[in-house]
Coordinates of N, CA and C in Angstrom, one line a residue:
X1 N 220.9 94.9 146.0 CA 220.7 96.4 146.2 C 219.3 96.7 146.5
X2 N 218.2 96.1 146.0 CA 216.8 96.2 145.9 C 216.8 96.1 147.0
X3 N 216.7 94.6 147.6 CA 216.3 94.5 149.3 C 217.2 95.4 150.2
X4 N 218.5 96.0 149.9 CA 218.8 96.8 150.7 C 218.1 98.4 150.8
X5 N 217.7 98.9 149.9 CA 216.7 100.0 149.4 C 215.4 99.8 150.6
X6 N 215.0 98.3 150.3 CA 213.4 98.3 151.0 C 213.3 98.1 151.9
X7 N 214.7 97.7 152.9 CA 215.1 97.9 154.1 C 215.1 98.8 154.5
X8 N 216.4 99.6 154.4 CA 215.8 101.3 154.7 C 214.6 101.9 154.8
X9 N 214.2 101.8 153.4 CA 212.8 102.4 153.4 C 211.7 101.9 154.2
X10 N 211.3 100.6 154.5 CA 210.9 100.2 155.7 C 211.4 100.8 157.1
X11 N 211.9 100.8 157.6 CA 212.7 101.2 158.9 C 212.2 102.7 159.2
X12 N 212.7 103.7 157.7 CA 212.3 104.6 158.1 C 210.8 104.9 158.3
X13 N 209.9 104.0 157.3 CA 208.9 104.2 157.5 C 207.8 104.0 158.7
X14 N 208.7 102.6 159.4 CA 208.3 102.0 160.6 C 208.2 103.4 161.8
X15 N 209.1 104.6 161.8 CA 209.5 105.0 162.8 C 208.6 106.8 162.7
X16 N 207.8 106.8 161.5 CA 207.0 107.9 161.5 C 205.9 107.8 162.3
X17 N 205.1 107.2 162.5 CA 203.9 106.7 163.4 C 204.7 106.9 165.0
X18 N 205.6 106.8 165.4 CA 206.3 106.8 166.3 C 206.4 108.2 166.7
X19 N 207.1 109.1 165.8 CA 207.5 110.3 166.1 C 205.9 111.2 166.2
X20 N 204.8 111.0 165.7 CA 203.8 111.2 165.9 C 203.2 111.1 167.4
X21 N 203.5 110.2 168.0 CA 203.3 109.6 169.1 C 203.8 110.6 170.0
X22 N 204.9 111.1 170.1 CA 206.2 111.9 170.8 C 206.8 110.8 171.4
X23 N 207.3 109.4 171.2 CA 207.6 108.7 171.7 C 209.4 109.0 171.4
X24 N 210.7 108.6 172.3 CA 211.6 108.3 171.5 C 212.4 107.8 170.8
X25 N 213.1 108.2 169.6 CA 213.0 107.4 168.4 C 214.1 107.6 167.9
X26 N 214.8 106.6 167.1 CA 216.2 106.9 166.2 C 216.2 106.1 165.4
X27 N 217.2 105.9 164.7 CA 217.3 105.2 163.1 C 219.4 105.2 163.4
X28 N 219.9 104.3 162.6 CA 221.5 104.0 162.5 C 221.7 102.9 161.3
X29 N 223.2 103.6 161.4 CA 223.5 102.4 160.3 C 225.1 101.9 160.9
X30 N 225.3 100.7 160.7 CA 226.4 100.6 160.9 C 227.6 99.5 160.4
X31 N 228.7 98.8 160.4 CA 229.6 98.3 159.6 C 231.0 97.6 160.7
X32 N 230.8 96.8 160.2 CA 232.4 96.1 161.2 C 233.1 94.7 160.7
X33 N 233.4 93.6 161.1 CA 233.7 92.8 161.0 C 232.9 91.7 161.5
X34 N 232.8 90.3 161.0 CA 232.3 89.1 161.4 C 233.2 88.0 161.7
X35 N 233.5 87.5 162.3 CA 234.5 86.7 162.8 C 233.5 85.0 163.4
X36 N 233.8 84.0 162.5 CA 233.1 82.7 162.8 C 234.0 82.7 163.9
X37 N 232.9 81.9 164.3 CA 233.7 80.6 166.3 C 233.3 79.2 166.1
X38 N 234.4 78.6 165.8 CA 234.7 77.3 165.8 C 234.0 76.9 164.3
X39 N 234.7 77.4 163.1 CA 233.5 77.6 162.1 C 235.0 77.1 160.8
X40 N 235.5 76.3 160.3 CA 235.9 75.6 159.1 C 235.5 76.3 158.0
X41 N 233.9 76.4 157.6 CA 233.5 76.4 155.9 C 233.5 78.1 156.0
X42 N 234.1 79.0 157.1 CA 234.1 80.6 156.7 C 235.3 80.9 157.0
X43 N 235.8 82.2 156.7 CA 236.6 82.7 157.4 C 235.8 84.4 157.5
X44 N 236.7 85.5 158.5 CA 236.3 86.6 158.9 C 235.3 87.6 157.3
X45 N 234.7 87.8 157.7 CA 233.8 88.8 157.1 C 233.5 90.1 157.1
X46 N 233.1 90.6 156.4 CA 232.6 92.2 156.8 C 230.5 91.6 157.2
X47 N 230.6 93.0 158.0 CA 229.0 92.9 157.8 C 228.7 94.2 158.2
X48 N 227.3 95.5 157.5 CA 226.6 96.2 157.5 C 225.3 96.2 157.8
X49 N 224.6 97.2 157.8 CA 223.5 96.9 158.5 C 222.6 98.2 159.2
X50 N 221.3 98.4 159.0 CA 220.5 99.2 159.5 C 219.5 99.0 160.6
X51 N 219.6 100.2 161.2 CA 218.2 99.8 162.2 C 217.3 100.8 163.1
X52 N 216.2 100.7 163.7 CA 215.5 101.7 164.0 C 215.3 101.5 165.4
X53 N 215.1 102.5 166.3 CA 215.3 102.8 167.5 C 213.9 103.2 168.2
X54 N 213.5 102.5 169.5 CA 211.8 103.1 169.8 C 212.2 102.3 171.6
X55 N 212.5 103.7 172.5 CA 212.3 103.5 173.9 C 210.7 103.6 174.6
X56 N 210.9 101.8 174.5 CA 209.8 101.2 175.4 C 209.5 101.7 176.3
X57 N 210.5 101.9 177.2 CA 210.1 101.9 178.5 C 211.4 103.0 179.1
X58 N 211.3 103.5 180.9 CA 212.7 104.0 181.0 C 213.9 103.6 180.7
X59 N 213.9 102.5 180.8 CA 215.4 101.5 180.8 C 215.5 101.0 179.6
X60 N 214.4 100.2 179.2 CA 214.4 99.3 177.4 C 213.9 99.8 176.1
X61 N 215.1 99.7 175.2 CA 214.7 100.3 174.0 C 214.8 99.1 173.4
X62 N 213.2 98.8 171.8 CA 213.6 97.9 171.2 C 213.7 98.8 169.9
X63 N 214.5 97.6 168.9 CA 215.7 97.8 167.8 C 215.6 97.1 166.6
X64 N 214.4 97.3 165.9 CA 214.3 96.3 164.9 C 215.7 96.8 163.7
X65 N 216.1 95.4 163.4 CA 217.2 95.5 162.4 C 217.2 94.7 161.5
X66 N 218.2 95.1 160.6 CA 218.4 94.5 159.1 C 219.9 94.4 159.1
X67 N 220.8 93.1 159.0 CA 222.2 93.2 158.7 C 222.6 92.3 157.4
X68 N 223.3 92.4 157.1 CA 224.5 92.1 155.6 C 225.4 91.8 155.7
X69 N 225.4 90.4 155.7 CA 227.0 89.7 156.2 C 227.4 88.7 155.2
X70 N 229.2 89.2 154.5 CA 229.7 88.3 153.6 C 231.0 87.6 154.3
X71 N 230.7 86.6 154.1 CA 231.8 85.6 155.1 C 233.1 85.3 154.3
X72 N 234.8 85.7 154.4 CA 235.5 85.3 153.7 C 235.4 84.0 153.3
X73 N 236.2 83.5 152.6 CA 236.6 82.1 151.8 C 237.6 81.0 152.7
X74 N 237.0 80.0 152.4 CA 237.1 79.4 153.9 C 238.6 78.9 153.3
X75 N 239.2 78.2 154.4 CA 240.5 77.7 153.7 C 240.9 75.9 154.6
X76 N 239.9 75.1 153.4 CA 239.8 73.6 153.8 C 240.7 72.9 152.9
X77 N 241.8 72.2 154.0 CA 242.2 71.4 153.5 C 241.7 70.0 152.5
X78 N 242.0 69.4 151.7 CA 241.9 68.2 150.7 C 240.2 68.3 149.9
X79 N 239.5 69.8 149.5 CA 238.9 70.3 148.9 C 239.0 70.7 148.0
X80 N 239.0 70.3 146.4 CA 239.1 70.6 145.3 C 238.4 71.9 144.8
X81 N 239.2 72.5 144.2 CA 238.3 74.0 144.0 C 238.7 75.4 145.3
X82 N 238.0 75.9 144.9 CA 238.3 77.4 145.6 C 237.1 78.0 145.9
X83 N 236.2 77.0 147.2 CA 234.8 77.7 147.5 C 234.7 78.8 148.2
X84 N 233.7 79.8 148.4 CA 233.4 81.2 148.3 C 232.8 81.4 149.6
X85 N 233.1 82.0 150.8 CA 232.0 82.5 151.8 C 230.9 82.7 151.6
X86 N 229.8 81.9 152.9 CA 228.6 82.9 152.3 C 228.1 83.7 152.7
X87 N 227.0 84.3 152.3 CA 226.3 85.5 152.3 C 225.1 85.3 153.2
X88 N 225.3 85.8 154.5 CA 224.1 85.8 155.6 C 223.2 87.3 155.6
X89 N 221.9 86.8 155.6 CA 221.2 88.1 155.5 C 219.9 87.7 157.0
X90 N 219.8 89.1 157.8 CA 219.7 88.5 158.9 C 218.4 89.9 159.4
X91 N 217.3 89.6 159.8 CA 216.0 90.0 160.0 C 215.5 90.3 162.0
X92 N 216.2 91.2 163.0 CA 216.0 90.9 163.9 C 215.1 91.4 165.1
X93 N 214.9 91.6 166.0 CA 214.7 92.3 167.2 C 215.3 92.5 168.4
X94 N 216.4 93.5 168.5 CA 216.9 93.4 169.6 C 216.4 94.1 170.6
X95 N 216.5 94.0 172.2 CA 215.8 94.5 173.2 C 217.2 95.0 174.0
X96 N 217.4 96.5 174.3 CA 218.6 97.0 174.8 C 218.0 97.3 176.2
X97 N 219.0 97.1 177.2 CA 218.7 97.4 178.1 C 219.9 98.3 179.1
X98 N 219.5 99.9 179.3 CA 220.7 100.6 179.6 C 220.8 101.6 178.3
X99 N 220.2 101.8 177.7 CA 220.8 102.7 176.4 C 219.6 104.5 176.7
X100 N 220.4 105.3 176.4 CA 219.9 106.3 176.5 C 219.7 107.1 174.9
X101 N 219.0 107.6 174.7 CA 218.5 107.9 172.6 C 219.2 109.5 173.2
X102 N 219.8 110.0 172.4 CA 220.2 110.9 172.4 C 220.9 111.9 173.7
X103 N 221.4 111.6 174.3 CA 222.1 112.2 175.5 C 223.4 112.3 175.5
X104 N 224.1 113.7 175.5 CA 224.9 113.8 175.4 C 226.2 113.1 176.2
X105 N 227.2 112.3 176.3 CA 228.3 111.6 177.0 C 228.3 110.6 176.8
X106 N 228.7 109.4 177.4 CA 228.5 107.9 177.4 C 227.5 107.2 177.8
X107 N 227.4 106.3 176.9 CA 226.2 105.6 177.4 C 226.1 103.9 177.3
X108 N 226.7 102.7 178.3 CA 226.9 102.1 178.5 C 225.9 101.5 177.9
X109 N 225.2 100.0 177.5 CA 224.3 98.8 177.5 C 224.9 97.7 177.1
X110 N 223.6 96.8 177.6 CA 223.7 95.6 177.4 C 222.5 95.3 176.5
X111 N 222.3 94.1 175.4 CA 221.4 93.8 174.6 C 221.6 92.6 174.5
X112 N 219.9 91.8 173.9 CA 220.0 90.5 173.6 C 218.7 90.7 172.5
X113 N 218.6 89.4 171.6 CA 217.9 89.5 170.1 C 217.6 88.1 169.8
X114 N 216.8 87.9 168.8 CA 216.4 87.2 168.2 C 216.2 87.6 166.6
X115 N 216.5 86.9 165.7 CA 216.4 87.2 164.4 C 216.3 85.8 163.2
X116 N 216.1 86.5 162.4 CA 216.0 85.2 161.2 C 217.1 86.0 160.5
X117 N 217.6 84.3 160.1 CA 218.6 84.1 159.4 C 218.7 83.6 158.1
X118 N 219.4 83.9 157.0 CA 218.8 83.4 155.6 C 220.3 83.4 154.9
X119 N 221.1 82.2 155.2 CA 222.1 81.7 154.5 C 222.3 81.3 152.8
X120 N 222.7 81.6 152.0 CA 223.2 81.6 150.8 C 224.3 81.3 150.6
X121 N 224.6 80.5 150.0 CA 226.1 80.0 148.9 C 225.7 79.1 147.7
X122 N 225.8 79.5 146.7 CA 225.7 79.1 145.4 C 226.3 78.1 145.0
X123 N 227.6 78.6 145.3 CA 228.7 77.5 144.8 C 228.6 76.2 145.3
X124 N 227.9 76.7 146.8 CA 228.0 75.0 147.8 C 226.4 74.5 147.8
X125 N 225.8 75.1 147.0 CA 224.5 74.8 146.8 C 223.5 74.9 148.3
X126 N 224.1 76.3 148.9 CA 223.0 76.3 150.6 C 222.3 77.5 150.1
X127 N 220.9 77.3 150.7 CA 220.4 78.0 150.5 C 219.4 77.9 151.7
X128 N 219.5 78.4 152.6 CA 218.8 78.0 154.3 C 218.4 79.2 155.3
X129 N 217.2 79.0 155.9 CA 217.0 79.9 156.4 C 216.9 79.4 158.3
X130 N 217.2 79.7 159.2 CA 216.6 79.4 160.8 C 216.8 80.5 161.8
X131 N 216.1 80.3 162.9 CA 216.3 81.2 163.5 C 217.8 81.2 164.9
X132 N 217.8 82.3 165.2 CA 219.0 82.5 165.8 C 218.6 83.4 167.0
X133 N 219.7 83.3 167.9 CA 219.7 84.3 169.1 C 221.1 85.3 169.0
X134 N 221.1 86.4 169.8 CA 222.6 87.2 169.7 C 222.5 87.7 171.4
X135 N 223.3 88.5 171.4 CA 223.6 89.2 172.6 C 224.9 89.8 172.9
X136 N 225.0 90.9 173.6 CA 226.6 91.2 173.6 C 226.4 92.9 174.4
X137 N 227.7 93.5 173.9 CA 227.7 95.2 174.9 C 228.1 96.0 174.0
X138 N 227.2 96.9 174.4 CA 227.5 98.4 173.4 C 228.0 99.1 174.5
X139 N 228.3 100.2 173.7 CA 228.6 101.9 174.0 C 228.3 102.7 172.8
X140 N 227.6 104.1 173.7 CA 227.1 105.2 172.8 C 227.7 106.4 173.4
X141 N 228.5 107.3 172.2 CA 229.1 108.2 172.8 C 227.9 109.5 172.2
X142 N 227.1 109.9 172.7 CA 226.4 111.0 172.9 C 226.9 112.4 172.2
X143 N 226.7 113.1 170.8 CA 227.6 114.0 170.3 C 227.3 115.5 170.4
X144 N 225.5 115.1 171.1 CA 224.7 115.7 171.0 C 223.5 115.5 171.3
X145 N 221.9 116.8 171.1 CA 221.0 115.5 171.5 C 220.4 114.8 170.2
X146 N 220.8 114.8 169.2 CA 220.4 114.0 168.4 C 221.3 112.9 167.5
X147 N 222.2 113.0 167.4 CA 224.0 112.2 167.0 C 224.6 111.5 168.0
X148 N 224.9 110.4 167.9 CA 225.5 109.4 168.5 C 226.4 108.6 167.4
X149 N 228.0 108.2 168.3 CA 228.5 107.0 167.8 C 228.7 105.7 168.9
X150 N 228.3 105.0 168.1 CA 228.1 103.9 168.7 C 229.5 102.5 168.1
X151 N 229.2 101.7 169.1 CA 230.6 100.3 169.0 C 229.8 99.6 169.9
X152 N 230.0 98.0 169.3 CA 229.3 97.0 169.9 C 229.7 96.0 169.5
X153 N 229.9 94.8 170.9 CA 230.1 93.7 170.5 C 228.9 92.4 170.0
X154 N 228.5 92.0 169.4 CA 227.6 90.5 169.6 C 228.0 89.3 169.6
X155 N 227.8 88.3 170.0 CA 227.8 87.3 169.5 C 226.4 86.8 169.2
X156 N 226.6 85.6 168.3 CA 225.1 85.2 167.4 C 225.5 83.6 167.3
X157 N 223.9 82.8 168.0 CA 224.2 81.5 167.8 C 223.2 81.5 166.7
X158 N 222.9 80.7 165.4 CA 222.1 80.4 164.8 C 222.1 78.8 164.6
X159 N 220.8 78.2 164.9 CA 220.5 76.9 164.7 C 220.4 76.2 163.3
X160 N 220.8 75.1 163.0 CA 221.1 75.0 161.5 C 220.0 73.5 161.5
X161 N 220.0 72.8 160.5 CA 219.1 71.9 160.2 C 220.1 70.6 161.0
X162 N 219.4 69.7 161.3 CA 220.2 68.5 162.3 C 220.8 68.7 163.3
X163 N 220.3 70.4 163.8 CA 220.4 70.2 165.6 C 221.6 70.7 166.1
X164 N 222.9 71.2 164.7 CA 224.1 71.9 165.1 C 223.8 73.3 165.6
X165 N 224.7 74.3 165.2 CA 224.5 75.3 165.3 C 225.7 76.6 164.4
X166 N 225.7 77.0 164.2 CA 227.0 78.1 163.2 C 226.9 79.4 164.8
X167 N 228.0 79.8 165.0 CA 228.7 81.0 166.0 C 229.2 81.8 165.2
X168 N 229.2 83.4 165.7 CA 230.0 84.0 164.9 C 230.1 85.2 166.2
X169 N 231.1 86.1 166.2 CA 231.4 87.5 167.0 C 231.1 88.3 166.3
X170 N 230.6 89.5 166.2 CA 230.3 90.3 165.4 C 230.5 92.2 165.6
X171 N 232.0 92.5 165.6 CA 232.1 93.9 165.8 C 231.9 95.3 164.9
X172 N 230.8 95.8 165.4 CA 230.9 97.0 164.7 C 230.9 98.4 165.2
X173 N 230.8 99.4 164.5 CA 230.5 100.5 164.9 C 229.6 101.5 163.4
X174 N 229.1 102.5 164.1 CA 228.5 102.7 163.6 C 228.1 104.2 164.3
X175 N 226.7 104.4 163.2 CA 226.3 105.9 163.6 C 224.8 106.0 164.1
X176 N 224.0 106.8 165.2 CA 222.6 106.6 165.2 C 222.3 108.1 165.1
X177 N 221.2 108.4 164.8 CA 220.2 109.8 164.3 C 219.0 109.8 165.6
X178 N 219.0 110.3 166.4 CA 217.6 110.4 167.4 C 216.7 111.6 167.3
X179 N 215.4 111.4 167.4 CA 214.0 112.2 166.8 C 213.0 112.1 167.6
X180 N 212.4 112.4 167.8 CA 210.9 112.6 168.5 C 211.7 112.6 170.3
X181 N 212.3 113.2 170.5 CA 212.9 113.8 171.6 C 211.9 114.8 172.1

């Protein structure tokens, strides 16, 4: 709950220097499902997650974020015990391309990211960090000029130690707040 706190508070903080600027700016949070791809030691997950909004350019907004992913309990055959999903906590930058900050109607994009990833499970004794790539499509439905709801697909490869890799789909939806308009 701490590092979720300093998350937020980070984020928002990151985005005051910004609205100073007249640049434009948003902040969101949002929640969906995790779903591994070709993945044994998880099953489907929830994941949450915050993040702050700053249009680069006409076309590209970047998107620093923070997500919160608990992985169900995997279900392996000739394994003694009852091991536990883990807990991915994930540090990134996505670069959107196509997204409009606060306009009212639809608003189509496409995004790709890079992030650090920081795997936990106790029970299975992981405790690992590497980095990863994502990418996938949003939509923002414009509620107003400041309110948006948003839905998005990703997917996320993360590289693991010995050259594999862990996949996962990742759907959410969610809400964004837009400022310095």
């Amino acid at each position: 709950m701490k590092k979720l706190l300093l998350a937020a508070v980070g984020l928002l903080l990151l985005t005051q220097p910004v609205m100073a600027a007249g640049i434009s700016a948003g902040t969101g949070a949002f929640g969906g499902l995790a779903i591994p791809v070709v993945q044994d030691d998880q099953s489907q997950g929830t994941v949450f997650g915050f993040k702050g909004r700053v249009k680069a350019m006409s076309i590209f907004t970047l998107e620093p974020n923070v997500m919160f992913t608990k992985y169900g309990d995997p279900d392996i055959d000739g394994v003694i015990g009852d091991p536990e999903g883990s807990k991915l906590t994930s540090f990134g930058l996505d670069v959107l391309l196509g997204s409009s900050l606060g306009s009212p109607g639809v608003s189509p994009f496409f995004f790709a990211g890079i992030a650090s990833y920081k795997t936990k499970n106790d029970q299975l004794q992981v405790d690992e960090s590497d980095v990863g790539i994502s990418g996938g499509l949003g939509l923002e439905i414009g509620l107003g000029p400041k309110l948006g709801l948003e839905a998005r697909g990703r997917f996320v490869i993360v590289g693991t130690e010995g050259g594999g890799s862990k996949k996962a789909a990742i759907l959410t939806a969610g809400v964004n707040y837009h400022f310095g308009l």
